Amino acid sequence: MSRIEKKSRYGLLLLIGLLGGGLAVSGLRAAAAAEKVALVIGNGQYDHAPRLSNPERDAGAVAEALVGLGFRVTGPLPNLSKAQMDEALRQFGRQTRNAAAAVVYFSGHGMELGGQNYLIPKDAVLEREADVSLEAVGLNVVLDQISGASGYRLVILDACRDNPLANSMLRANGAKAAYRGLAPVEPAGQTYVAYAARAGQRSRDGEAGGHSPYAAALLNNLPRPGLPLERLFGAVRDEVKRATNGEQTPVLYGESSTEAIYLAGLGPVPDHDLTAWQSAERCGTAACFRAYLEDYPQGRYAKMARARLQPVPPAASAPAPAVPLPDMVRIAGGRFPMGSPESETGRDSDEKRHEVTVKDFEMGRHEVTVKEFRRFADATRYQTDAERDAKNGCYAWSAEGAKWDWRSGLSWRKPGYPQSDDHPVVCVSWNDANRYLEWLAKETGQPYRLPTEAEWEYAARAGTTTARYWGDDPDQACGYANVADQTLGRTPMHNCRDGYTYTAPVGTFAANGWGLKDMLGNVWEWTCSAYDHKYGGAEQECADKGTSAALTVRGCGWDNRPAWVRSANRYWGEPAIRGNALGFRLARSL
């Protein structure tokens, strides 16, 4: 079935039943800013070295930040081989000729040998010292390629980790090699090199699903105008030292310029503390909120940080809710590019890229479970649309018939495959979801609702601009999502195994950068927004609960192919539609 047919008026009936779907130098483009250029690379998925959790995510966020500063950005480029890194640098070198500024950001493994520093491609095979100059990319090569820029040149390396192959490499005399960190450099003129850790130190990769300490500090400070280059990286240094208890000290090499260099320009410092606040929220301790207030005493989230530091009233001062409170994640609002770029593989015509502002809100850490829905159904004796319409039941996959169709007698209690209490509830309609939310709000005294479509995509992306919150490679999905894979045994599929044929227990897979689980895969999720092909504003509000119009669903499910499993992918269904790959997640306004 064609991609055009996917968007037919049959809505979710087709959605649930269809399987989801060399180096591409992508271009995050900044309008009218071609005189400043940047190259962003994140290598984390190494073939012959320990894998790193966050380089792809770090690179995506840094690329977006540089676009915001007016750079024409090549990247983020994830997991490049030696040949791909050479070609990317060659092409970028041509862009830098007479450019007003050139910036290279690299996150991944790096090492020093004989006083020379090297960036390690994903496919490097380093067995002897002599292999390094052939298998890795020398820092001197990077500096040579950007030398044509007429203004300043800056290389940022979050690559000062221990030599990943120290235990296997041999010196020329046959002894085991052992190297630590990168060697100091002495760039001249307006060339600067920033290390995530000083010579001999190891820089941390950070917790999986987040950012490295260096990338987090860089993202906090890059957008701040009025900070000369030396002061900007001084602020980064101080933040990283504080976050690592002094174990990691970034350093900037280069001669002081007679004229100050401002990456973000001059002028008053606006509110650019979103990333710092999100880091504090993920940390959750009083020390992290105090650290946020030290950096941003007048920041946008200062009031919220101070509120986190207030003593919690005794539990006896408020009656306990009749049902357990759901696990919610606080999401700090912000502005983001919703939709997909025209270059994104699998893109549909209803994914127009446009800027959207989202206010602070909360999102359920995972999808509503069978246990949670059963508590509601047992308390209210509520019958879902599938139970009332038992003849049609639920739209489901039949392994025997090898097709999707309405299956009589199926409902959330019997979805057509085994489920336990910790699986996401399925075969629930938009009507059913809203009845559950009304009951939950009454029982807890909290105004729970479905997320708007804009809130959903903002939360799913967690600050990324790649096709998926783990990057652009669909075959990395099985660490992050339950999708159509080799376990499912049908094509097209992701080239990996997630271990589940149907739904998986919620929270089985790695979270995105903001701590949310299963935002892609497992089951589709209802939003409260009416579907609008042209993005006319409905994505930012909730439809009336009495509507008969099509509502947007997001996130894809256990049966979906790579082209569909993307943060920007959209679909819809009428309010009474239900399927055994469709559930929902909570939201709450703040």
XYZ file of C-alpha atoms in Angstrom, residues 228-521:
294
model
C 32.965 36.250 24.990
C 34.343 32.886 23.941
C 36.698 32.576 26.917
C 33.937 33.422 29.415
C 31.471 31.089 27.722
C 33.811 28.126 28.049
C 34.736 29.280 31.528
C 31.067 28.975 32.481
C 30.987 25.515 30.876
C 34.082 24.532 32.868
C 32.589 25.655 36.174
C 29.301 23.856 35.531
C 31.018 20.570 34.607
C 33.332 20.727 37.628
C 30.328 21.214 39.887
C 28.375 18.379 38.223
C 31.303 15.939 38.519
C 32.524 16.972 41.974
C 35.733 18.296 40.481
C 36.668 15.064 38.714
C 36.306 16.572 35.227
C 37.675 19.982 34.249
C 37.081 21.201 30.678
C 39.729 23.367 29.046
C 39.893 25.786 26.102
C 43.135 26.045 24.116
C 43.922 29.057 21.945
C 45.393 32.538 22.029
C 43.329 35.392 23.436
C 41.949 37.503 20.622
C 42.320 41.289 20.528
C 38.631 41.408 19.620
C 36.134 39.416 21.666
C 34.365 36.530 19.926
C 30.665 36.062 20.696
C 29.042 32.848 19.467
C 25.595 34.148 20.410
C 26.211 37.833 19.738
C 25.915 40.792 22.094
C 22.985 42.137 24.057
C 21.153 41.280 27.258
C 21.141 37.640 28.277
C 17.645 36.248 27.619
C 16.076 33.197 29.203
C 17.968 30.229 27.766
C 17.949 27.924 30.757
C 15.566 25.221 29.528
C 18.205 22.493 29.282
C 19.605 23.324 32.736
C 16.121 23.089 34.247
C 15.410 19.786 32.536
C 18.706 18.413 33.857
C 17.782 19.520 37.387
C 14.346 17.918 37.054
C 15.840 14.622 35.892
C 18.284 14.699 38.800
C 15.544 15.601 41.271
C 17.746 16.293 44.315
C 17.896 19.490 46.352
C 21.550 19.922 45.349
C 20.619 19.967 41.660
C 17.865 22.543 42.165
C 20.244 24.723 44.199
C 22.852 24.425 41.434
C 20.253 25.558 38.907
C 19.441 28.624 41.030
C 23.141 29.473 41.313
C 23.429 29.582 37.517
C 20.015 31.122 36.809
C 18.815 33.069 39.870
C 16.376 34.995 37.667
C 15.736 32.156 35.243
C 12.416 31.156 33.807
C 12.187 28.185 36.159
C 13.659 29.832 39.265
C 10.254 29.947 40.955
C 9.723 26.255 40.288
C 13.223 25.433 41.559
C 12.584 27.316 44.793
C 9.280 25.478 45.174
C 11.149 22.153 44.901
C 13.333 23.254 47.816
C 10.390 23.962 50.112
C 9.673 21.362 52.829
C 7.020 18.829 51.843
C 3.951 19.067 54.126
C 3.324 16.024 56.297
C 1.258 13.364 54.594
C -1.414 13.707 57.280
C -2.132 17.290 56.211
C -3.898 16.076 53.087
C -6.157 13.064 52.614
C -4.625 10.223 50.663
C -6.108 9.799 47.188
C -8.576 6.989 46.667
C -6.299 5.465 44.015
C -2.496 5.591 43.652
C -1.224 8.673 41.883
C 0.196 7.875 38.443
C 3.918 8.238 37.738
C 4.202 11.594 35.969
C 7.225 13.422 34.548
C 7.324 17.210 34.736
C 8.120 18.699 31.316
C 9.417 22.257 31.147
C 7.794 24.115 28.284
C 9.600 25.659 25.352
C 9.545 26.353 21.644
C 10.422 23.616 19.147
C 10.210 22.768 15.428
C 7.204 20.434 15.145
C 6.958 18.167 12.122
C 9.737 16.802 9.941
C 12.239 18.251 7.461
C 11.632 17.428 3.809
C 14.798 15.317 3.792
C 13.547 12.876 6.451
C 13.116 9.302 5.199
C 9.504 8.150 5.465
C 8.112 11.683 5.725
C 4.434 12.292 4.910
C 2.777 15.396 3.503
C 0.967 16.137 6.796
C 4.221 16.670 8.723
C 4.788 20.331 7.798
C 7.672 21.784 9.835
C 6.512 24.728 11.963
C 7.466 26.377 15.237
C 5.247 25.620 18.228
C 5.393 26.842 21.829
C 4.402 24.444 24.599
C 3.707 25.458 28.204
C 4.919 23.526 31.255
C 2.969 20.301 31.758
C 3.270 16.756 33.045
C 3.279 13.562 30.989
C 2.814 9.981 32.157
C 6.149 8.194 32.339
C 4.573 5.243 30.568
C 1.309 4.242 28.929
C -1.731 3.456 31.089
C -1.521 -0.201 32.100
C -4.021 -3.032 32.215
C -3.909 -2.905 36.016
C -4.646 0.818 36.120
C -7.546 0.511 33.685
C -8.939 -2.516 35.522
C -9.085 -0.510 38.756
C -11.349 1.982 36.963
C -13.495 -0.639 35.221
C -14.043 -2.632 38.416
C -14.895 0.487 40.441
C -17.388 1.870 37.917
C -18.551 -1.272 36.091
C -17.779 0.630 32.923
C -18.096 -1.186 29.626
C -15.827 -0.062 26.815
C -16.952 0.521 23.230
C -15.505 -2.888 22.314
C -17.498 -4.614 25.082
C -20.748 -2.873 24.154
C -20.191 -3.705 20.490
C -19.095 -7.291 21.063
C -20.078 -8.332 17.540
C -17.326 -6.156 16.079
C -15.157 -6.273 19.176
C -11.672 -4.930 18.501
C -9.649 -4.410 15.331
C -6.822 -6.925 15.667
C -4.195 -9.000 13.946
C -4.919 -12.667 13.389
C -1.844 -14.866 13.032
C -4.035 -17.649 11.641
C -5.562 -15.481 8.940
C -2.410 -13.384 8.536
C -4.399 -10.150 8.331
C -5.992 -7.356 10.347
C -9.746 -7.253 10.781
C -12.535 -6.730 13.309
C -12.510 -9.628 15.775
C -15.740 -10.316 17.669
C -15.436 -10.824 21.401
C -12.082 -9.055 21.742
C -11.679 -6.180 24.203
C -9.156 -4.806 26.677
C -9.831 -7.893 28.809
C -9.065 -10.242 25.916
C -7.067 -8.413 23.212
C -6.125 -11.464 21.143
C -2.741 -12.135 22.737
C -1.499 -12.682 26.318
C -1.102 -9.648 28.584
C -0.308 -9.170 32.258
C -1.150 -6.266 34.559
C 1.987 -4.293 33.618
C 1.275 -4.286 29.867
C -0.325 -1.218 28.233
C -4.084 -1.426 28.027
C -5.326 -1.773 24.407
C -8.635 -2.034 22.560
C -9.708 1.238 24.196
C -11.312 4.028 22.209
C -10.933 7.794 22.615
C -14.300 7.715 24.378
C -13.025 5.044 26.798
C -9.832 6.958 27.521
C -11.737 10.108 28.413
C -14.106 8.220 30.719
C -11.075 6.789 32.532
C -9.550 10.275 32.835
C -12.764 11.752 34.241
C -12.860 9.024 36.888
C -9.156 9.415 37.730
C -9.493 13.186 38.077
C -12.432 12.752 40.457
C -10.631 10.113 42.538
C -7.332 12.001 42.835
C -8.429 15.631 42.681
C -5.970 16.200 39.813
C -7.026 17.425 36.327
C -5.633 14.561 34.241
C -6.287 14.593 30.507
C -4.871 13.344 27.221
C -1.890 15.305 25.859
C -2.332 17.666 22.944
C -0.617 16.552 19.757
C 1.981 19.324 20.158
C 2.703 18.290 23.748
C 3.046 14.693 22.661
C 5.662 15.405 19.960
C 7.536 17.884 22.158
C 7.761 15.288 24.928
C 8.647 12.448 22.545
C 11.506 14.388 20.958
C 12.952 15.421 24.338
C 14.991 18.157 22.694
C 16.127 16.099 19.680
C 15.674 16.987 16.015
C 16.466 13.549 14.592
C 13.783 11.278 13.141
C 13.636 9.308 16.389
C 14.679 10.314 19.875
C 17.578 7.857 19.731
C 18.790 9.151 16.328
C 18.080 8.608 12.634
C 19.029 4.922 12.412
C 15.814 2.833 12.585
C 17.770 -0.342 13.332
C 18.785 1.008 16.744
C 15.103 0.838 17.707
C 15.207 -2.387 19.681
C 17.017 -0.795 22.595
C 14.362 1.922 22.820
C 11.079 0.573 21.463
C 8.890 -2.470 20.800
C 8.408 -2.406 17.018
C 8.075 -4.616 13.937
C 11.344 -6.516 14.179
C 12.862 -9.909 13.488
C 10.956 -11.298 16.486
C 7.686 -10.478 14.718
C 8.885 -12.314 11.633
C 7.111 -10.240 8.984
C 8.429 -7.658 6.532
C 9.237 -4.841 6.272
C 10.855 -4.765 9.666
C 13.597 -3.247 11.774
C 16.853 -5.152 11.464
C 17.065 -6.024 15.167
C 15.255 -8.057 17.844
C 13.271 -6.454 20.670
C 12.146 -9.769 22.157
C 8.362 -9.199 21.992
C 5.843 -10.343 19.401
C 2.986 -8.237 20.784
C 2.952 -5.652 23.607
C 5.787 -5.472 26.133
C 5.474 -4.499 29.805
C 5.582 -0.702 30.071
C 9.027 0.708 30.777
C 10.874 -2.310 29.345
C 12.967 -0.198 26.978
C 15.333 2.741 27.477
C 13.748 6.123 28.197
C 14.150 9.176 26.015
C 16.188 12.136 27.219
C 13.411 13.363 29.521
C 12.756 10.039 31.236
C 9.656 9.022 29.247
C 9.257 5.370 28.239
C 7.739 3.859 25.081
C 7.016 7.175 23.373
C 7.660 5.279 20.149
C 6.554 1.674 19.720
